[in-house]
Coordinates of C-alpha atoms in Angstrom, one line a residue:
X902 CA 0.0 0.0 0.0
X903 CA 1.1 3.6 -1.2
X904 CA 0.5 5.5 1.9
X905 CA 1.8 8.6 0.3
X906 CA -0.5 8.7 -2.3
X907 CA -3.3 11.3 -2.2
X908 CA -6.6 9.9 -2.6
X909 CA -8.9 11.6 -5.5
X910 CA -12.8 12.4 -4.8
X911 CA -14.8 13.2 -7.4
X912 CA -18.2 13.4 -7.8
X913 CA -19.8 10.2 -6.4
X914 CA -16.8 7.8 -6.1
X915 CA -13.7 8.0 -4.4
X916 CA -10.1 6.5 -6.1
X917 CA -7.9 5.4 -3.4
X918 CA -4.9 5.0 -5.5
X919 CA -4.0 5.5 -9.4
X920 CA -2.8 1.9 -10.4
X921 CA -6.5 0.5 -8.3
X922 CA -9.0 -0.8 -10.7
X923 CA -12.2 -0.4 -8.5
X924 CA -13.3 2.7 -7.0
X925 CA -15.6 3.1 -4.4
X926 CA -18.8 4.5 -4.1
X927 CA -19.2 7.8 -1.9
X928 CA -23.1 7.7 -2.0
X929 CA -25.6 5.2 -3.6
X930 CA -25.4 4.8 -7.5
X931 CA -28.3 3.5 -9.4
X932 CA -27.8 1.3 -12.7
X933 CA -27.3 3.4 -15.1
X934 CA -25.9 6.5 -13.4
X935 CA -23.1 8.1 -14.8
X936 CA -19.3 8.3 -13.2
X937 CA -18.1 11.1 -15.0
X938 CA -14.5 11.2 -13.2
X939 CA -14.2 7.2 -14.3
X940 CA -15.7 8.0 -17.5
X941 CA -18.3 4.8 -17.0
X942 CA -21.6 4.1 -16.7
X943 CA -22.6 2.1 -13.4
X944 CA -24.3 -1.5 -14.8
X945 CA -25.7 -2.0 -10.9
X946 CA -27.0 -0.6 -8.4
X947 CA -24.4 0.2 -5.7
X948 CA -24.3 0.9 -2.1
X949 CA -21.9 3.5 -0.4
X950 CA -19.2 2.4 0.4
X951 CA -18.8 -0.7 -2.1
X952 CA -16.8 -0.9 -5.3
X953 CA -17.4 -0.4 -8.9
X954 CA -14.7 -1.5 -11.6
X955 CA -13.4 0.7 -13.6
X956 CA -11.9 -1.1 -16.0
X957 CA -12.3 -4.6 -17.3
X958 CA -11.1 -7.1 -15.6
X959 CA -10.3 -10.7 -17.2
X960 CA -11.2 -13.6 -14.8
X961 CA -8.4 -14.9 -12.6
X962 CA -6.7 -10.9 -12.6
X963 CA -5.7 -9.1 -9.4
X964 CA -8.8 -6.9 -8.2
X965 CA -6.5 -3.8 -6.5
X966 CA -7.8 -1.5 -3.8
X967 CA -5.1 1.5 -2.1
X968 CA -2.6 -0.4 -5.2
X969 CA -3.3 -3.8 -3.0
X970 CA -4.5 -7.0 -4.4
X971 CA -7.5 -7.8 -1.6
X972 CA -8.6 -10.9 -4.2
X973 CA -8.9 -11.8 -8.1
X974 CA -12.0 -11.8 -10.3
X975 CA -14.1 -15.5 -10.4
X976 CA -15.3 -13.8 -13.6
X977 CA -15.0 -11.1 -16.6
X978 CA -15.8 -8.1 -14.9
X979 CA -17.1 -5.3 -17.0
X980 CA -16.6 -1.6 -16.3
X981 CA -19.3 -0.1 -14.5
X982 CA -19.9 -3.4 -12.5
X983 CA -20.3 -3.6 -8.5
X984 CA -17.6 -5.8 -7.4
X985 CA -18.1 -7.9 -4.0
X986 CA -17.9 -11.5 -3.3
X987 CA -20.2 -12.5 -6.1
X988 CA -17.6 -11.9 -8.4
X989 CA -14.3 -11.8 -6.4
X990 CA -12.4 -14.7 -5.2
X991 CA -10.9 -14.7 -2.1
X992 CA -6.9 -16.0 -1.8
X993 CA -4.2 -16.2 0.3
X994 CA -0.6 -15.3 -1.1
X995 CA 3.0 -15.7 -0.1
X996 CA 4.4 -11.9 1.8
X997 CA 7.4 -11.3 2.2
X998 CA 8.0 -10.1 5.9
X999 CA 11.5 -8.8 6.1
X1000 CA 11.4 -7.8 9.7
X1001 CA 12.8 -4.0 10.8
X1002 CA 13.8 -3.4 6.8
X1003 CA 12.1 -0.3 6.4
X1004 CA 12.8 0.7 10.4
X1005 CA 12.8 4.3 11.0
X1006 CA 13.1 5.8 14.3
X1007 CA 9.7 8.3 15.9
X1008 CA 10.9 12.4 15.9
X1009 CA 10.2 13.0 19.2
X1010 CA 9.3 16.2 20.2
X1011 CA 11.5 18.0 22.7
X1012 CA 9.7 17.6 26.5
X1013 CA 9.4 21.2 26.8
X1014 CA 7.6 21.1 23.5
X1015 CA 4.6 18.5 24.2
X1016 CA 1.6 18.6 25.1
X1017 CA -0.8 18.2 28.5
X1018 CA -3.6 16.7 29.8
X1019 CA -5.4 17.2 33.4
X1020 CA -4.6 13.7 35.2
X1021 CA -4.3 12.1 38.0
X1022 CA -1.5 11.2 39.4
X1023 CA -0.7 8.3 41.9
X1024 CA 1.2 7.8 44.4
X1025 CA 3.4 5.5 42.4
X1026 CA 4.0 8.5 39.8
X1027 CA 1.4 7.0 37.1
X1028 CA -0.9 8.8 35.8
X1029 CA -4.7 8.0 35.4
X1030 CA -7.2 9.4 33.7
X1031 CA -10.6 8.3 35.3
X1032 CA -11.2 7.3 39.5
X1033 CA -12.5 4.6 39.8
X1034 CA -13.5 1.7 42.7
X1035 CA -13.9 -1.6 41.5
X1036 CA -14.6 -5.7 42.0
X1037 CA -13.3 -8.1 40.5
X1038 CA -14.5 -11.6 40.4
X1039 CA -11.8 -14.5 40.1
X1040 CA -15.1 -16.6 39.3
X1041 CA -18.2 -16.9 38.0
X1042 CA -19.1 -18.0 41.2
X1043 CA -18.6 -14.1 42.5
X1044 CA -19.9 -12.3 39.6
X1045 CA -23.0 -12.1 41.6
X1046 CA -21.3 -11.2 44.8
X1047 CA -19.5 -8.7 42.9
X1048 CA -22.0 -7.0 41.2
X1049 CA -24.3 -6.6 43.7
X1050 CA -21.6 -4.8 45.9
X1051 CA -21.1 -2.3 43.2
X1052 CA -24.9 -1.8 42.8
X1053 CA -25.1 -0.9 46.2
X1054 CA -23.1 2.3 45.3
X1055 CA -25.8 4.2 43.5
X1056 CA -25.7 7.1 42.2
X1057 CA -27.5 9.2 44.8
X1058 CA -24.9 7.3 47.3
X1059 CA -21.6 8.2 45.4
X1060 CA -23.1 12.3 44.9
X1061 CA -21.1 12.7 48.4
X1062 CA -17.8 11.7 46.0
X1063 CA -18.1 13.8 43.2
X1064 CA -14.1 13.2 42.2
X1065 CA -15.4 9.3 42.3
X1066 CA -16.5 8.5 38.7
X1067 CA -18.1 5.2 39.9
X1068 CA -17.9 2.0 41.2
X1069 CA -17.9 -0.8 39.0
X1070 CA -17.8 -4.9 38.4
X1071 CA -15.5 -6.9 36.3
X1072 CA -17.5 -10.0 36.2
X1073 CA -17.0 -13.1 33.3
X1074 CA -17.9 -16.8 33.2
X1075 CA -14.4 -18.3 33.5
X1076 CA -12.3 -19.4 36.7
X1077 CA -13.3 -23.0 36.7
X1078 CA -14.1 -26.4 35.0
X1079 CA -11.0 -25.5 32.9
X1080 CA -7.1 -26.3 32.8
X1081 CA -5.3 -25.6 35.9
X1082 CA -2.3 -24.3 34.1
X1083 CA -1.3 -23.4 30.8
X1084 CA -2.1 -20.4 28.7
X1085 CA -5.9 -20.2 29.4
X1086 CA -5.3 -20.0 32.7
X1087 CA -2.5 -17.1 32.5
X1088 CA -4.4 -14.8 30.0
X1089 CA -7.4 -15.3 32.9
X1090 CA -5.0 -13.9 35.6
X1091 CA -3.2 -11.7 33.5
X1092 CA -6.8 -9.4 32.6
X1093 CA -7.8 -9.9 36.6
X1094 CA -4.6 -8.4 38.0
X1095 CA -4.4 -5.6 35.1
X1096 CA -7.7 -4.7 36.2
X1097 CA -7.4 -4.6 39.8
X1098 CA -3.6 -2.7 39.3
X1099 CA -5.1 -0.3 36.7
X1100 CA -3.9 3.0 37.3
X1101 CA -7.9 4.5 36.8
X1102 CA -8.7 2.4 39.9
X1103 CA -8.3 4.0 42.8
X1104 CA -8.9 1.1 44.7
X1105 CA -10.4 -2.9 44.0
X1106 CA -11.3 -5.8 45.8
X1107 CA -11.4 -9.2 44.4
X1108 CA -13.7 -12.0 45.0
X1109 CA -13.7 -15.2 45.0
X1110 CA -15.6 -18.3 45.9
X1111 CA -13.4 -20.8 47.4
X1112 CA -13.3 -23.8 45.6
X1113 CA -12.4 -22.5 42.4
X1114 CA -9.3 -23.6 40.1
X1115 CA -8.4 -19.6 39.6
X1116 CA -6.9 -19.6 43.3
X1117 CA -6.7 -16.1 44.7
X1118 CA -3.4 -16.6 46.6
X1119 CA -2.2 -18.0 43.2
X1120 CA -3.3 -15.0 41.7
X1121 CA -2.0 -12.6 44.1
X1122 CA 1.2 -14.5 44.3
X1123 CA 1.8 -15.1 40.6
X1124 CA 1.5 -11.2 39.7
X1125 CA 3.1 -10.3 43.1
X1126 CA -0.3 -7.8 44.1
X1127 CA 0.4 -5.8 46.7
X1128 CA -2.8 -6.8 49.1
X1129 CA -3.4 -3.9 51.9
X1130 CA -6.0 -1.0 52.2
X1131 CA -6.2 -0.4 48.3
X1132 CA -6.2 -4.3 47.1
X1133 CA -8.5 -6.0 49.5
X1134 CA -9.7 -10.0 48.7
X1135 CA -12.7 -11.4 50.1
X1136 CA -13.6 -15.4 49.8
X1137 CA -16.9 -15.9 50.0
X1138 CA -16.7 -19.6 51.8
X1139 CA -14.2 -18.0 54.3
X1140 CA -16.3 -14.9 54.8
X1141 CA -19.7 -16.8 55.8
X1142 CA -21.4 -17.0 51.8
X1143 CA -23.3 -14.7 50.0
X1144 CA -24.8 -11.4 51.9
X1145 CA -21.8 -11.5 54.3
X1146 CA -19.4 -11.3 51.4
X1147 CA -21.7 -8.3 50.0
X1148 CA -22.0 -6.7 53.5
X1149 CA -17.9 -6.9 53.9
X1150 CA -17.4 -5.9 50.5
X1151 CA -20.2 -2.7 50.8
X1152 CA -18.0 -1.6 53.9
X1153 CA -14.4 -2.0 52.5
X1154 CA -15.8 0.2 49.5
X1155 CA -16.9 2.6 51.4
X1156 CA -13.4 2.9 53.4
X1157 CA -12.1 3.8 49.5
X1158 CA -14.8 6.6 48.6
X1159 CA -13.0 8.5 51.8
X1160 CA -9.5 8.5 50.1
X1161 CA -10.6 8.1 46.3
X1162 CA -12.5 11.5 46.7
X1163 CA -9.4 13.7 47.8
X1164 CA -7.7 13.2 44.3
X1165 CA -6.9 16.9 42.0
X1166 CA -6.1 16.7 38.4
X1167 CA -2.8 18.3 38.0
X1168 CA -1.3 19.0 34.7
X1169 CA 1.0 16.7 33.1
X1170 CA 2.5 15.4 29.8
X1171 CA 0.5 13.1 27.3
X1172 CA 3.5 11.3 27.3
X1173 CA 1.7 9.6 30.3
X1174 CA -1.2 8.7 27.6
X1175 CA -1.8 5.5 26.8
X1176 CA -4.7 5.0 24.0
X1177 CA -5.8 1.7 22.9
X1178 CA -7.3 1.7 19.4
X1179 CA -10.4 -0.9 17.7
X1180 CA -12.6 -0.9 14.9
X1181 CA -15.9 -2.2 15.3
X1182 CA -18.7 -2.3 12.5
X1183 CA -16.2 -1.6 9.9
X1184 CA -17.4 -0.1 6.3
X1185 CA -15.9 0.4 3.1
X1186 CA -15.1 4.2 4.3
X1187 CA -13.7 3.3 7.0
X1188 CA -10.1 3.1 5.7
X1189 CA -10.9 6.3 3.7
X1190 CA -11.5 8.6 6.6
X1191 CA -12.1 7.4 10.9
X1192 CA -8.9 4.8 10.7
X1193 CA -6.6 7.1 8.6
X1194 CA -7.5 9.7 10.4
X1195 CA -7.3 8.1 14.0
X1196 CA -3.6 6.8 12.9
X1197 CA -3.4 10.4 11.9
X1198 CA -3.8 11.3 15.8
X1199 CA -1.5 8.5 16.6
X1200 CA 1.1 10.4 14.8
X1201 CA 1.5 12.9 16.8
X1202 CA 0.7 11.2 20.3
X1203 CA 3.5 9.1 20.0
X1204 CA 5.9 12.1 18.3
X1205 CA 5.0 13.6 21.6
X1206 CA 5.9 10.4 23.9
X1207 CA 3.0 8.9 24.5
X1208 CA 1.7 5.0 23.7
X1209 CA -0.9 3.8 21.1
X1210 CA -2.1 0.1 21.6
X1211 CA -2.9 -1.7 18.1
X1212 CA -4.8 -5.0 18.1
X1213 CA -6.9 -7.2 16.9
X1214 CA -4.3 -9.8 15.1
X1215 CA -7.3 -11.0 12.3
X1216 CA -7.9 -7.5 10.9
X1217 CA -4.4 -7.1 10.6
X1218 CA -3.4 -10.5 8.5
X1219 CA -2.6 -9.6 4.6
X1220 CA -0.7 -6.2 5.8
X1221 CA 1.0 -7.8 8.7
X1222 CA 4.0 -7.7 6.7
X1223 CA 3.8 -4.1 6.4
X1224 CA 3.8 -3.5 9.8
X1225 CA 6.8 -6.4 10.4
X1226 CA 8.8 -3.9 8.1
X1227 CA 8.4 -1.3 10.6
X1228 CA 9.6 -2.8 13.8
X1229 CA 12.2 -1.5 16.3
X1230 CA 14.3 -4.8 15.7
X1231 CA 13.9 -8.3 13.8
X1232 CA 12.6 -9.3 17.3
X1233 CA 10.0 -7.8 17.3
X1234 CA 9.3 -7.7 13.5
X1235 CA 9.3 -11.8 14.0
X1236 CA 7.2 -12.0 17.3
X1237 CA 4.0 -10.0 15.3
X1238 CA 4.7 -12.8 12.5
X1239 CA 4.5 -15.4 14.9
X1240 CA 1.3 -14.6 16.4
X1241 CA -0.2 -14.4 13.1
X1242 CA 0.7 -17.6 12.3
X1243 CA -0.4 -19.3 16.1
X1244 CA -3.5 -17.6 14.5
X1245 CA -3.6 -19.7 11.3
X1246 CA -1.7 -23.1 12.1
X1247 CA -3.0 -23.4 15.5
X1248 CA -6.3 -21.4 16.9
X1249 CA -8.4 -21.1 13.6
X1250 CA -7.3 -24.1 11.7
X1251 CA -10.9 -25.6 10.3
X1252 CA -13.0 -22.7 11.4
X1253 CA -15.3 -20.2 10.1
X1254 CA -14.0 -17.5 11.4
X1255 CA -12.8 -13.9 9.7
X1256 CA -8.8 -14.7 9.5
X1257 CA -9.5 -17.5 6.9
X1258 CA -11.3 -14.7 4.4
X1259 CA -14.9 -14.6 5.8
X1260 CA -16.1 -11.3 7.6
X1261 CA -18.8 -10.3 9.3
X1262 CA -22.5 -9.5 8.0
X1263 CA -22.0 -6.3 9.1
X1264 CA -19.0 -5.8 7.1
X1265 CA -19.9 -7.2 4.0
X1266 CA -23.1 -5.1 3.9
X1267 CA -21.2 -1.8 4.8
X1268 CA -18.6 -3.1 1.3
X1269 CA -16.0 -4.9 2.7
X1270 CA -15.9 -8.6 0.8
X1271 CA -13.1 -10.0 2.8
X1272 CA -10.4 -10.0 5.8
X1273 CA -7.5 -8.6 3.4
X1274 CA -10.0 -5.6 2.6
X1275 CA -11.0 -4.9 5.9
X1276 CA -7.4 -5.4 7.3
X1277 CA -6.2 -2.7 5.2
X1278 CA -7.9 0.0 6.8
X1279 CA -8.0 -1.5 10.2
X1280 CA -4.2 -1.1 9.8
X1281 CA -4.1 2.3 10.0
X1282 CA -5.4 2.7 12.8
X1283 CA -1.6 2.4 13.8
X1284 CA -0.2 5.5 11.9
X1285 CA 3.0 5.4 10.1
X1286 CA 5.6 5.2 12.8
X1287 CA 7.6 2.2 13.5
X1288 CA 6.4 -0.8 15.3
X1289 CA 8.2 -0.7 19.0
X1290 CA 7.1 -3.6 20.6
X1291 CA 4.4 -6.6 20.1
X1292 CA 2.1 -7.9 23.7
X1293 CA 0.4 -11.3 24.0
X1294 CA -3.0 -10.6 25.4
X1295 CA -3.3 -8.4 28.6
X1296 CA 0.7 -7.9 29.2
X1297 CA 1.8 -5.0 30.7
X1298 CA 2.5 -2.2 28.0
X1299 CA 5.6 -0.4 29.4
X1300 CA 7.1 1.0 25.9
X1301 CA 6.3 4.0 24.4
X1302 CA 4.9 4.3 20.8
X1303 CA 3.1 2.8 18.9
X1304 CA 2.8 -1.3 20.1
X1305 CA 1.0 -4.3 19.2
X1306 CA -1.2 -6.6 21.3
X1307 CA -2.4 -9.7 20.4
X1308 CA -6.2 -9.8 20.3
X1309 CA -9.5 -11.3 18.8
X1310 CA -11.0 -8.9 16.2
X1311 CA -14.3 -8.9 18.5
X1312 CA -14.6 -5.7 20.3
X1313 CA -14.9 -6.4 24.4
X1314 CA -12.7 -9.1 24.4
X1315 CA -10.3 -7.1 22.6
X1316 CA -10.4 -3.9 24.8
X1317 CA -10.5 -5.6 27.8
X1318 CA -7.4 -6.7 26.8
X1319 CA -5.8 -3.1 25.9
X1320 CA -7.3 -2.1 29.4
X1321 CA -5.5 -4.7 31.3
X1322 CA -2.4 -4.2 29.6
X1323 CA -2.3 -0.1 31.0
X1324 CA -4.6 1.5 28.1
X1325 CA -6.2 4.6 30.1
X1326 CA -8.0 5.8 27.3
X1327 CA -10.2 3.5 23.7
X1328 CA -10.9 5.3 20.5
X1329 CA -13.1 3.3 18.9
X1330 CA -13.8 3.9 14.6
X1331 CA -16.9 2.4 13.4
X1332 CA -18.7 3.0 9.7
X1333 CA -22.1 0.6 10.5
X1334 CA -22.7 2.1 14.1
X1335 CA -21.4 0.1 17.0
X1336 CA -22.8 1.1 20.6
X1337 CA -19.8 0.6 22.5
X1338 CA -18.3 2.0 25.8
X1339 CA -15.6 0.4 28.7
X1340 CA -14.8 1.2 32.0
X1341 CA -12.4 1.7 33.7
X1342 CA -11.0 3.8 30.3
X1343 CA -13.3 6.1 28.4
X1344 CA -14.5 5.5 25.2
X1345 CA -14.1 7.7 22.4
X1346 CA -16.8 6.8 19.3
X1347 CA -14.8 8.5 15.3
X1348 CA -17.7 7.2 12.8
X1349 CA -16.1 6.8 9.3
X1350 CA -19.2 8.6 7.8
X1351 CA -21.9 11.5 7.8
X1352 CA -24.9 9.3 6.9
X1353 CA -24.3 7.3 10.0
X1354 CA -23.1 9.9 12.2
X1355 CA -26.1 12.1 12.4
X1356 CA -28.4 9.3 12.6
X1357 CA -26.8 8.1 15.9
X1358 CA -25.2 11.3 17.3
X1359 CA -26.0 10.4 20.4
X1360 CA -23.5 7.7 20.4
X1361 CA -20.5 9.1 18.2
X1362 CA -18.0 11.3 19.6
X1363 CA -16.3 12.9 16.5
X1364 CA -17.6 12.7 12.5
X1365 CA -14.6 11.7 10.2
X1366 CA -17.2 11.2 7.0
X1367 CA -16.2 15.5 7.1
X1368 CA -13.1 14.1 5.2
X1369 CA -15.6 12.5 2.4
X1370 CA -17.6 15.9 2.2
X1371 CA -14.9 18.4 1.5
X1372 CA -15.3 20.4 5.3
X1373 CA -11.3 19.0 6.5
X1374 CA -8.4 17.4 5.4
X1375 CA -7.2 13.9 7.1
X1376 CA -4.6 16.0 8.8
X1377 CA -7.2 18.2 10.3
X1378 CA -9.3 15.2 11.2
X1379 CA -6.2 13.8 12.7
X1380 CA -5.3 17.1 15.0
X1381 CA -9.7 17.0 15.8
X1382 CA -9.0 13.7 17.5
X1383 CA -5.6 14.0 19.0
X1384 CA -7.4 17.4 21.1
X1385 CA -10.4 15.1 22.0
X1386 CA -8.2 12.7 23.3
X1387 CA -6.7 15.2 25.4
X1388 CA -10.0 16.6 26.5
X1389 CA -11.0 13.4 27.3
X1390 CA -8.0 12.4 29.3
X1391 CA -8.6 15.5 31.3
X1392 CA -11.9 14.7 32.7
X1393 CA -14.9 15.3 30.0
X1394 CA -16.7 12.8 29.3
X1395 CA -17.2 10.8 26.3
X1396 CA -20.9 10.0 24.3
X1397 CA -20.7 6.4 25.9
X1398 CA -19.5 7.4 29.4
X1399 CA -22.9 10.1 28.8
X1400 CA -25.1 7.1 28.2
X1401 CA -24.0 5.1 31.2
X1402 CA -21.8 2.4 29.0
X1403 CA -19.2 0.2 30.1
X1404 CA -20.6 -2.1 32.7
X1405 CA -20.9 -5.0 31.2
X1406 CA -18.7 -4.7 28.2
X1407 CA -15.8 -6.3 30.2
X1408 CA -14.7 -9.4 28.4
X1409 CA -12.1 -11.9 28.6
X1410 CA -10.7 -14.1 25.7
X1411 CA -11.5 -17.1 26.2
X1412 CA -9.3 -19.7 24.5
X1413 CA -9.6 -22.3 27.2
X1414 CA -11.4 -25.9 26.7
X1415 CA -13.6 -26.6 29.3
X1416 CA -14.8 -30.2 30.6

């Protein structure tokens, strides 16, 4: 993919590259309609965002979007003809990966010159960016437990602690009937103790049941947490069951609220940022406008020191190359390649699932025909810097830049992840519409499109389809978001966060097998 390449609008169809031979629809076409820029007349009737060729092409050639292939023609394809997986084949291809080749170091911007946000620091030194309280369970068992300790804390109740932005539940359905050990197990304690650490708690208890396999002591003493006043664990066999665990748990919270309240926002630098970023409900404009533009913002985060998480290891695969290229070392160049290919040898082998060319409804509908499509705007989500580390799922993030984490495509899973690896703050692009928030971190909503965005205002945060209509350049878009982050860093609240989302969006990956 050309990245430098300027992308030409005209009229009603956009051309993402000069050597492409589709174009994509900005608005619906009709058959019959004509493209004057393309010189063609539409022979179907197309939906924004899809493609239309626009020129022939013979049956078994390359169909190219941004000057990529993303699959080859099951038939003659006429000009003027919608091109989706009716007519396009789907296939895999050798890449070459070349790990660090094309290596080149982030311009950093002197201290003295970056920018700040209104946090909160620990006592540690981290910086958060939200105050939370909250319980975790180690169990299913607890979830109940759990959440009815933090719905105790309503809102009338917490009014008293207005520098308290809630009290929340991580609840799942793991902890038990699985392996004892092995990786299941570790990425289940790995997102538990990232949540209970995470710098936008201010406190956390965890509870268990008893009798489960995920042990709390083998929690705590795996990931060495420091139990005392801010950490406390409650058992619920030990403890006397059910309403004695939520009585104990109702009066260690509100031993917190006390302590949590005194916090001030002090200024600081973003370098102290760390933004996860996911795609959800993904369209065909989405890698014309809300993913360019968020790796836009991404830019200049990590040119001013801070951390941008990418993820979702499907909707990078076809362009993980690209991004191997990139990387800090071979290292880590090689360590992205071999998740990818855990992905394809191990986990998906013999399943319908988006990595082996199949995406969602969702997508298809909105004109993306397969995973190498849709992974070449989910991609830039990242920017253009290099590649400074890769994370298995819910590691600690401790390098600045832009990283990698390896996570499922699906959006809780995959932010729960970013948040228990340190991510204080999701942007979140979207061309269908998802309705998405998380807690502890705030959620920012970029919609890749004006249709969309003013029929669900109420959910989106910033409209990037202003690139499609002329109003800003991507650059613009790009500086739009990067403010909003800060903004949003420094205590206003996002559309989601408005609407009250977030509680039950927490989600762990489960990869275990369970008997």
């Amino acid at each position: 993919m050309d990245e430098k390449t300027a992308k030409t609008i005209t009229g009603s169809v956009v051309r993402l590259h000069p050597d492409d031979n589709v174009v994509i629809a900005i608005k619906e076409i009709s058959a019959g309609d004509r493209v004057p820029s393309e010189n063609l007349i539409s022979l179907n009737q197309v939906p924004a965002g899809n493609k239309i060729a626009s020129c022939h092409i013979a049956q078994g050639d390359p169909v190219r979007k941004y000057n990529t292939v993303i699959g080859f023609a099951a038939c003659d394809i006429k000009p003027g003809t919608a091109v989706h997986n009716h007519n396009m084949i789907f296939r895999d291809s050798d890449r070459v990966y070349a790990s660090a080749s094309e290596y080149k170091p982030i311009d950093l911007l002197p201290e003295t010159e970056r920018a700040t946000f209104q946090g909160i620091v620990r006592d540690d030194g981290r910086v958060a960016t939200r105050n939370y309280i909250g319980i975790c369970s180690t169990v299913n068992c607890s979830a109940t437990v759990a959440r009815k300790i933090a719905e105790w804390f309503t809102p009338e109740k917490l009014a008293k602690y207005p520098n308290v932005d809630g009290v929340t539940a991580f609840i799942h359905p793991l902890g038990c009937g699985g392996e004892l050990s092995g990786e299941p197990m570790d990425l289940l304690r790995r997102t538990i103790a990232g949540y209970a650490t995470h710098v936008n708690l201010a406190g956390a208890l965890i509870v268990g049941l008893g009798c489960e396999r995920n042990q709390i002591n083998e929690l705590v003493k795996i990931h060495n947490l420091n139990v005392g006043p801010k950490l406390r664990t409650f058992t619920m066999q030990e403890v006397g069951g059910t309403r004695k665990t939520i009585e104990a748990g109702i009066e260690a919270v509100q031993e917190l609220l006390e302590e949590a309240n005194q916090i001030k926002r002090q200024t600081v630098s973003v370098s102290h940022l760390t933004v996860g970023l996911e795609c959800g409900g993904s369209d065909g404009f989405s890698s014309i406008t809300a993913n360019p533009a968020l790796g836009a913002a991404v830019d200049i985060l990590t040119r001013h020191g801070g951390t941008a998480i990418l993820a979702e290891t499907p909707e990078i695969y076809g362009v993980e190359n690209t991004l191997a290229r990139r990387a800090v070392s071979v290292e880590v160049g090689d360590k992205l390649i071999e998740r990818i290919r855990w992905w394809k040898d191990e986990y998906s082998v013999g399943r319908d699932v988006q990595i082996n060319g199949t995406v969602s409804p969702g997508n298809q509908v909105g004109g993306l025909a397969n995973i190498f499509e849709k992974s070449l705007g989910s991609s830039m989500k990242g920017g253009t810097g290099p590649l400074m580390a890769v994370y298995k799922y819910a590691e600690h993030v401790d390098t600045k830049g832009m990283v990698f984490m390896d996570t499922p495509g699906y959006d809780p899973p995959s932010v729960t992840g970013m948040i228990a690896g340190g991510a204080t703050l999701i942007t979140f692009t979207t061309g269908r519409g998802s309705m998405f928030g998380s807690k502890p971190s705030p959620c920012i909503k970029l919609a890749s499109n004006s249709f969309m965005y003013n029929r669900l205002e109420e959910d989106m945060d910033i409209n990037c389809g202003e690139i499609l209509d002329g109003i800003c350049t991507l650059e613009e878009m790009g500086q739009e978001i990067f403010e909003l982050m800060i903004a949003t860093a420094s205590g206003q609240k996002s559309k989601s966060e408005l609407l009250g989302l977030g509680d039950n969006e927490f989600a762990i990956w489960d990869i275990g097998i369970y008997g």
